[in-house]
mmCIF file of C-alpha atoms in Angstrom:
data_model
loop_
_atom_site.group_PDB
_atom_site.id
_atom_site.type_symbol
_atom_site.label_atom_id
_atom_site.label_comp_id
_atom_site.label_asym_id
_atom_site.label_seq_id
_atom_site.Cartn_x
_atom_site.Cartn_y
_atom_site.Cartn_z
ATOM 1 C CA MET I 276 44.159 104.721 16.681
ATOM 2 C CA GLN I 277 40.377 104.902 16.127
ATOM 3 C CA ALA I 278 41.483 104.882 12.547
ATOM 4 C CA ILE I 279 43.976 101.542 13.181
ATOM 5 C CA ALA I 280 40.715 99.800 14.918
ATOM 6 C CA ALA I 281 38.841 100.639 11.703
ATOM 7 C CA VAL I 282 41.129 99.417 9.301
ATOM 8 C CA LEU I 283 41.491 96.481 11.317
ATOM 9 C CA LEU I 284 37.989 95.391 11.199
ATOM 10 C CA LEU I 285 37.486 96.135 7.977
ATOM 11 C CA CYS I 286 40.427 93.916 6.850
ATOM 12 C CA ALA I 287 38.537 91.136 8.913
ATOM 13 C CA LEU I 288 35.556 91.971 6.818
ATOM 14 C CA ALA I 289 37.372 92.311 3.522
ATOM 15 C CA SER I 290 38.927 89.053 4.281
ATOM 16 C CA ALA I 291 35.458 87.103 5.102
ATOM 17 C CA PHE I 292 34.076 88.720 1.565
ATOM 18 C CA ILE I 293 37.203 86.880 0.017
ATOM 19 C CA VAL I 294 36.553 83.967 1.756
ATOM 20 C CA PHE I 295 32.606 83.264 1.026
ATOM 21 C CA PHE I 296 32.804 85.272 -2.138
ATOM 22 C CA LYS I 297 35.732 84.982 -4.257
ATOM 23 C CA GLY I 298 35.673 82.418 -7.644
ATOM 24 C CA GLN I 299 38.489 80.415 -6.690
ATOM 25 C CA PRO I 300 40.061 80.363 -3.506
ATOM 26 C CA SER I 301 42.973 79.316 -2.537
ATOM 27 C CA ALA I 302 42.998 75.203 -0.837
ATOM 28 C CA VAL I 303 44.440 76.420 2.454
ATOM 29 C CA VAL I 304 41.534 79.373 2.250
ATOM 30 C CA ALA I 305 38.868 76.821 0.928
ATOM 31 C CA ALA I 306 39.621 74.727 3.543
ATOM 32 C CA LEU I 307 39.540 76.703 6.574
ATOM 33 C CA ALA I 308 36.150 78.250 4.966
ATOM 34 C CA LYS I 309 34.481 75.125 4.867
ATOM 35 C CA SER I 310 35.866 73.938 8.499
ATOM 36 C CA GLY I 311 34.292 76.924 10.192
ATOM 37 C CA PHE I 312 37.593 78.206 11.025
ATOM 38 C CA THR I 313 37.516 81.375 9.118
ATOM 39 C CA ALA I 314 34.023 82.121 10.216
ATOM 40 C CA ALA I 315 34.495 81.508 14.081
ATOM 41 C CA PHE I 316 37.347 83.357 14.330
ATOM 42 C CA MET I 317 36.191 86.668 12.480
ATOM 43 C CA LEU I 318 33.048 86.627 14.760
ATOM 44 C CA ILE I 319 34.572 85.775 17.881
ATOM 45 C CA PHE I 320 37.930 88.325 17.294
ATOM 46 C CA VAL I 321 35.426 91.127 16.743
ATOM 47 C CA SER I 322 32.747 90.619 19.419
ATOM 48 C CA GLU I 323 35.595 89.865 22.370
ATOM 49 C CA ILE I 324 37.211 93.278 21.065
ATOM 50 C CA GLY I 325 36.125 96.071 23.804
ATOM 51 C CA ASP I 326 33.712 93.340 25.185
ATOM 52 C CA LYS I 327 33.578 92.762 29.164
ATOM 53 C CA THR I 328 36.182 89.906 29.136
ATOM 54 C CA PHE I 329 38.015 91.862 26.934
ATOM 55 C CA PHE I 330 38.504 94.596 29.890
ATOM 56 C CA ILE I 331 38.402 91.629 33.045
ATOM 57 C CA ALA I 332 41.710 90.400 31.068
ATOM 58 C CA ALA I 333 43.184 93.888 31.103
ATOM 59 C CA LEU I 334 42.436 94.798 34.632
ATOM 60 C CA LEU I 335 43.661 92.067 35.896
ATOM 61 C CA ALA I 336 46.737 91.866 34.342
ATOM 62 C CA MET I 337 47.655 95.365 35.670
ATOM 63 C CA GLN I 338 47.428 93.444 38.937
ATOM 64 C CA TYR I 339 49.010 89.511 38.948
ATOM 65 C CA GLN I 340 50.867 87.832 36.182
ATOM 66 C CA LYS I 341 50.108 88.167 33.145
ATOM 67 C CA ALA I 342 50.860 84.538 31.911
ATOM 68 C CA LEU I 343 48.707 83.598 34.367
ATOM 69 C CA VAL I 344 45.794 85.809 33.800
ATOM 70 C CA LEU I 345 46.147 84.907 30.266
ATOM 71 C CA LEU I 346 46.654 80.833 30.999
ATOM 72 C CA GLY I 347 43.253 81.378 33.669
ATOM 73 C CA SER I 348 41.415 83.458 30.787
ATOM 74 C CA MET I 349 42.011 81.097 28.076
ATOM 75 C CA ALA I 350 41.114 77.852 30.241
ATOM 76 C CA ALA I 351 37.478 79.673 30.872
ATOM 77 C CA LEU I 352 37.398 80.823 26.997
ATOM 78 C CA SER I 353 38.206 77.587 25.634
ATOM 79 C CA LEU I 354 35.865 75.857 28.285
ATOM 80 C CA MET I 355 33.060 77.893 27.138
ATOM 81 C CA THR I 356 33.735 77.194 23.320
ATOM 82 C CA ILE I 357 33.410 73.512 23.847
ATOM 83 C CA VAL I 358 30.496 73.638 25.726
ATOM 84 C CA SER I 359 28.725 75.884 23.135
ATOM 85 C CA VAL I 360 30.459 73.724 20.235
ATOM 86 C CA VAL I 361 28.822 70.784 21.934
ATOM 87 C CA ILE I 362 25.496 72.866 22.546
ATOM 88 C CA GLY I 363 25.143 73.307 18.976
ATOM 89 C CA ARG I 364 25.646 70.046 17.661
ATOM 90 C CA ILE I 365 22.989 68.615 20.412
ATOM 91 C CA PHE I 366 20.561 71.454 18.993
ATOM 92 C CA GLN I 367 21.604 70.166 15.526
ATOM 93 C CA SER I 368 20.518 66.781 16.008
ATOM 94 C CA VAL I 369 16.936 67.629 17.440
ATOM 95 C CA PRO I 370 14.750 66.565 15.810
ATOM 96 C CA ALA I 371 16.157 63.711 13.909
ATOM 97 C CA GLN I 372 13.174 62.921 12.047
ATOM 98 C CA PHE I 373 13.513 66.491 10.188
ATOM 99 C CA GLN I 374 17.716 65.979 9.073
ATOM 100 C CA THR I 375 16.702 64.740 5.505
ATOM 101 C CA THR I 376 13.936 67.484 4.644
ATOM 102 C CA LEU I 377 14.784 70.543 6.809
ATOM 103 C CA PRO I 378 17.972 71.948 8.048
ATOM 104 C CA ILE I 379 17.141 73.064 11.292
ATOM 105 C CA GLY I 380 20.319 73.409 12.563
ATOM 106 C CA GLU I 381 21.058 76.048 9.926
ATOM 107 C CA TYR I 382 18.352 78.033 9.885
ATOM 108 C CA ALA I 383 18.566 78.402 14.009
ATOM 109 C CA ALA I 384 22.022 79.389 13.103
ATOM 110 C CA VAL I 385 20.936 81.880 10.591
ATOM 111 C CA ALA I 386 18.733 83.601 12.356
ATOM 112 C CA LEU I 387 20.577 83.711 15.741
ATOM 113 C CA LEU I 388 23.519 85.344 14.082
ATOM 114 C CA ALA I 389 21.230 87.734 11.991
ATOM 115 C CA PHE I 390 19.518 88.645 15.432
ATOM 116 C CA PHE I 391 23.033 89.789 16.580
ATOM 117 C CA GLY I 392 23.820 91.176 14.063
ATOM 118 C CA PHE I 393 20.942 93.679 14.113
ATOM 119 C CA LYS I 394 21.506 94.126 17.696
ATOM 120 C CA SER I 395 25.164 95.046 17.802
ATOM 121 C CA ILE I 396 23.979 97.939 14.708
ATOM 122 C CA LYS I 397 21.030 98.884 16.978
ATOM 123 C CA ASP I 398 23.372 99.373 20.266
ATOM 124 C CA ALA I 399 25.859 100.511 18.491
ATOM 125 C CA TRP I 400 24.165 103.312 16.691
ATOM 126 C CA ALA I 401 22.746 104.397 20.410
ATOM 127 C CA LEU I 402 25.555 105.008 21.805
ATOM 128 C CA PRO I 403 27.342 109.033 21.737
ATOM 129 C CA ASP I 404 30.197 108.772 19.702
ATOM 130 C CA LYS I 405 33.316 109.380 21.358
ATOM 131 C CA VAL I 406 35.124 112.529 21.194
ATOM 132 C CA ASN I 407 38.712 112.930 22.934
ATOM 133 C CA GLY I 408 37.536 114.942 25.823
ATOM 134 C CA ASP I 409 35.153 112.993 26.133
ATOM 135 C CA LEU I 410 36.913 109.362 26.991
ATOM 136 C CA GLN I 411 36.445 108.981 30.387
ATOM 137 C CA GLU I 412 32.908 110.078 30.590
ATOM 138 C CA SER I 413 31.718 107.761 27.882
ATOM 139 C CA SER I 414 33.802 104.714 29.059
ATOM 140 C CA GLU I 415 32.106 104.721 32.753
ATOM 141 C CA SER I 416 28.824 103.474 31.168
ATOM 142 C CA GLY I 417 29.788 100.330 28.855
ATOM 143 C CA GLU I 418 31.771 97.278 29.306
ATOM 144 C CA LEU I 419 34.950 98.976 31.068
ATOM 145 C CA ALA I 420 32.990 99.708 33.785
ATOM 146 C CA GLU I 421 30.704 96.443 33.968
ATOM 147 C CA ALA I 422 34.556 94.467 34.102
ATOM 148 C CA GLU I 423 35.981 96.826 36.455
ATOM 149 C CA GLU I 424 33.141 96.562 39.190
ATOM 150 C CA LEU I 425 33.284 92.453 38.529
ATOM 151 C CA VAL I 426 36.919 92.505 39.309
ATOM 152 C CA LYS I 427 36.404 94.764 42.153
ATOM 153 C CA GLU I 428 33.770 92.708 43.598
ATOM 154 C CA LYS I 429 36.782 89.909 43.902
ATOM 155 C CA ALA I 430 39.697 92.084 45.220
ATOM 156 C CA SER I 431 38.784 91.917 48.714
ATOM 157 C CA LEU I 432 42.731 90.684 49.742
ATOM 158 C CA LYS I 433 45.850 90.576 47.779
ATOM 159 C CA ILE I 434 46.486 87.506 45.855
ATOM 160 C CA THR I 435 49.987 86.110 45.671
ATOM 161 C CA SER I 436 49.348 81.976 45.051
ATOM 162 C CA PRO I 437 49.575 81.445 41.440
ATOM 163 C CA LEU I 438 46.853 78.880 41.398
ATOM 164 C CA ALA I 439 44.140 81.745 43.085
ATOM 165 C CA ILE I 440 45.378 83.983 40.437
ATOM 166 C CA LEU I 441 44.517 81.252 37.906
ATOM 167 C CA TRP I 442 41.561 80.473 39.387
ATOM 168 C CA LYS I 443 40.300 84.242 39.954
ATOM 169 C CA SER I 444 40.992 84.733 36.456
ATOM 170 C CA PHE I 445 38.951 81.376 35.249
ATOM 171 C CA SER I 446 36.066 81.912 37.511
ATOM 172 C CA LEU I 447 35.679 85.927 36.385
ATOM 173 C CA VAL I 448 36.086 85.601 32.633
ATOM 174 C CA PHE I 449 33.796 82.187 32.549
ATOM 175 C CA PHE I 450 30.776 83.564 34.471
ATOM 176 C CA ALA I 451 31.294 86.740 32.633
ATOM 177 C CA GLU I 452 31.304 85.098 29.403
ATOM 178 C CA TRP I 453 27.853 82.507 30.136
ATOM 179 C CA GLY I 454 25.392 83.836 27.724
ATOM 180 C CA ASP I 455 27.396 86.543 25.948
ATOM 181 C CA ARG I 456 26.876 86.966 22.321
ATOM 182 C CA SER I 457 29.841 85.537 21.755
ATOM 183 C CA MET I 458 28.814 82.170 23.371
ATOM 184 C CA LEU I 459 25.529 81.837 21.252
ATOM 185 C CA ALA I 460 26.969 83.192 18.011
ATOM 186 C CA THR I 461 29.580 79.699 18.999
ATOM 187 C CA ILE I 462 26.535 77.396 19.428
ATOM 188 C CA ALA I 463 25.218 78.915 16.162
ATOM 189 C CA LEU I 464 28.103 78.562 13.742
ATOM 190 C CA GLY I 465 28.665 74.587 15.632
ATOM 191 C CA ALA I 466 25.197 73.983 14.654
ATOM 192 C CA ALA I 467 25.803 74.802 10.833
ATOM 193 C CA GLN I 468 29.647 74.211 10.793
ATOM 194 C CA SER I 469 32.241 71.774 11.476
ATOM 195 C CA PRO I 470 32.259 71.748 15.369
ATOM 196 C CA LEU I 471 36.174 70.829 15.150
ATOM 197 C CA GLY I 472 37.013 74.383 12.952
ATOM 198 C CA VAL I 473 34.715 76.099 14.876
ATOM 199 C CA ALA I 474 36.298 75.377 18.001
ATOM 200 C CA SER I 475 39.624 75.728 16.824
ATOM 201 C CA GLY I 476 38.473 79.348 14.992
ATOM 202 C CA ALA I 477 36.598 80.279 18.064
ATOM 203 C CA ILE I 478 39.839 79.658 20.654
ATOM 204 C CA ALA I 479 42.247 81.175 18.023
ATOM 205 C CA GLY I 480 39.754 84.645 18.208
ATOM 206 C CA HIS I 481 39.681 84.491 21.799
ATOM 207 C CA LEU I 482 43.495 83.743 21.804
ATOM 208 C CA VAL I 483 44.535 87.136 19.890
ATOM 209 C CA ALA I 484 41.931 89.033 21.662
ATOM 210 C CA THR I 485 42.645 88.406 25.008
ATOM 211 C CA LEU I 486 46.316 88.937 23.935
ATOM 212 C CA LEU I 487 45.561 92.080 22.844
ATOM 213 C CA ALA I 488 44.043 93.050 26.312
ATOM 214 C CA ILE I 489 46.653 91.794 28.375
ATOM 215 C CA ILE I 490 49.359 93.272 26.408
ATOM 216 C CA GLY I 491 47.607 96.552 25.785
ATOM 217 C CA GLY I 492 44.279 96.816 27.005
ATOM 218 C CA ALA I 493 44.254 99.516 29.388
ATOM 219 C CA PHE I 494 45.821 101.945 26.917
ATOM 220 C CA LEU I 495 43.574 100.627 24.113
ATOM 221 C CA ALA I 496 40.287 101.183 26.163
ATOM 222 C CA ASN I 497 41.417 104.979 26.211
ATOM 223 C CA TYR I 498 41.093 105.033 22.211
ATOM 224 C CA LEU I 499 38.578 102.165 21.293
ATOM 225 C CA SER I 500 35.517 103.606 19.570
ATOM 226 C CA GLU I 501 32.406 101.172 21.048
ATOM 227 C CA LYS I 502 30.585 102.785 18.842
ATOM 228 C CA LEU I 503 32.921 102.132 15.600
ATOM 229 C CA VAL I 504 33.474 98.346 16.851
ATOM 230 C CA GLY I 505 29.735 97.961 17.345
ATOM 231 C CA LEU I 506 28.974 98.276 13.912
ATOM 232 C CA LEU I 507 31.375 96.532 12.317
ATOM 233 C CA GLY I 508 30.758 93.718 14.345
ATOM 234 C CA GLY I 509 27.213 94.016 13.471
ATOM 235 C CA VAL I 510 27.994 93.767 10.109
ATOM 236 C CA LEU I 511 30.149 90.398 10.306
ATOM 237 C CA PHE I 512 27.346 89.111 11.810
ATOM 238 C CA LEU I 513 25.194 89.504 9.235
ATOM 239 C CA LEU I 514 27.856 88.543 6.201
ATOM 240 C CA PHE I 515 27.898 84.968 8.022
ATOM 241 C CA ALA I 516 24.446 84.921 8.392
ATOM 242 C CA ALA I 517 24.109 85.860 4.910
ATOM 243 C CA ALA I 518 26.951 83.358 4.009
ATOM 244 C CA THR I 519 25.437 80.351 6.388
ATOM 245 C CA LEU I 520 21.791 80.842 4.638
ATOM 246 C CA PHE I 521 23.405 81.041 0.760
ATOM 247 C CA GLY I 522 25.225 77.561 2.085
ATOM 248 C CA VAL I 523 22.191 76.007 2.897
ATOM 249 C CA PHE I 524 20.693 76.190 -0.378
#
């Protein structure tokens, strides 16, 4: 499974390189790259795999109807994405007097993406290598443990009402996502690229990651290497920071 995860993430990296650095991309690929859809999808998908909200959705799906958990989680993530893009656009428009001479929003986006790239690599590098006999021990100190703690805090009574399940999924995911690196990455991309493309790409990335969590999150939790995901995610952040910087010039 680690090999499969590595292949998937390396394919994402290869796709990103093709989109940004290929000489004559197809019209569809060029349009997606220009809109910010591709960058947002790649960054959010890689950021969310193995993240706290990924495991929250997986744990909730073990207790409640998967469709309700997916609906509540995606409502929270979609709202967070829209808020993040709006913040990015507001940030880009301030101060307005500098817009014609200095691309403040783009520089801020580059700085934020580069920061999260280096931080992801640094944090992942500090993690111990996951080996077969140590899976449970290594997961106890990571994002899975934090997600389990959050879900336990809300598990006082067995919930049967669909509205209650929706609200629990929405509230847990929304507040866990607030201030997370994927939110800040969306703000950065929203300031530098098309808001519609970034919003749609980020929501699509959240949807794919959340579906994976709900369908097989418990199984993947035992086999995904948090270190590998963190390293490749950091490289992807740096890749898009460089692409945004080259776009400025």
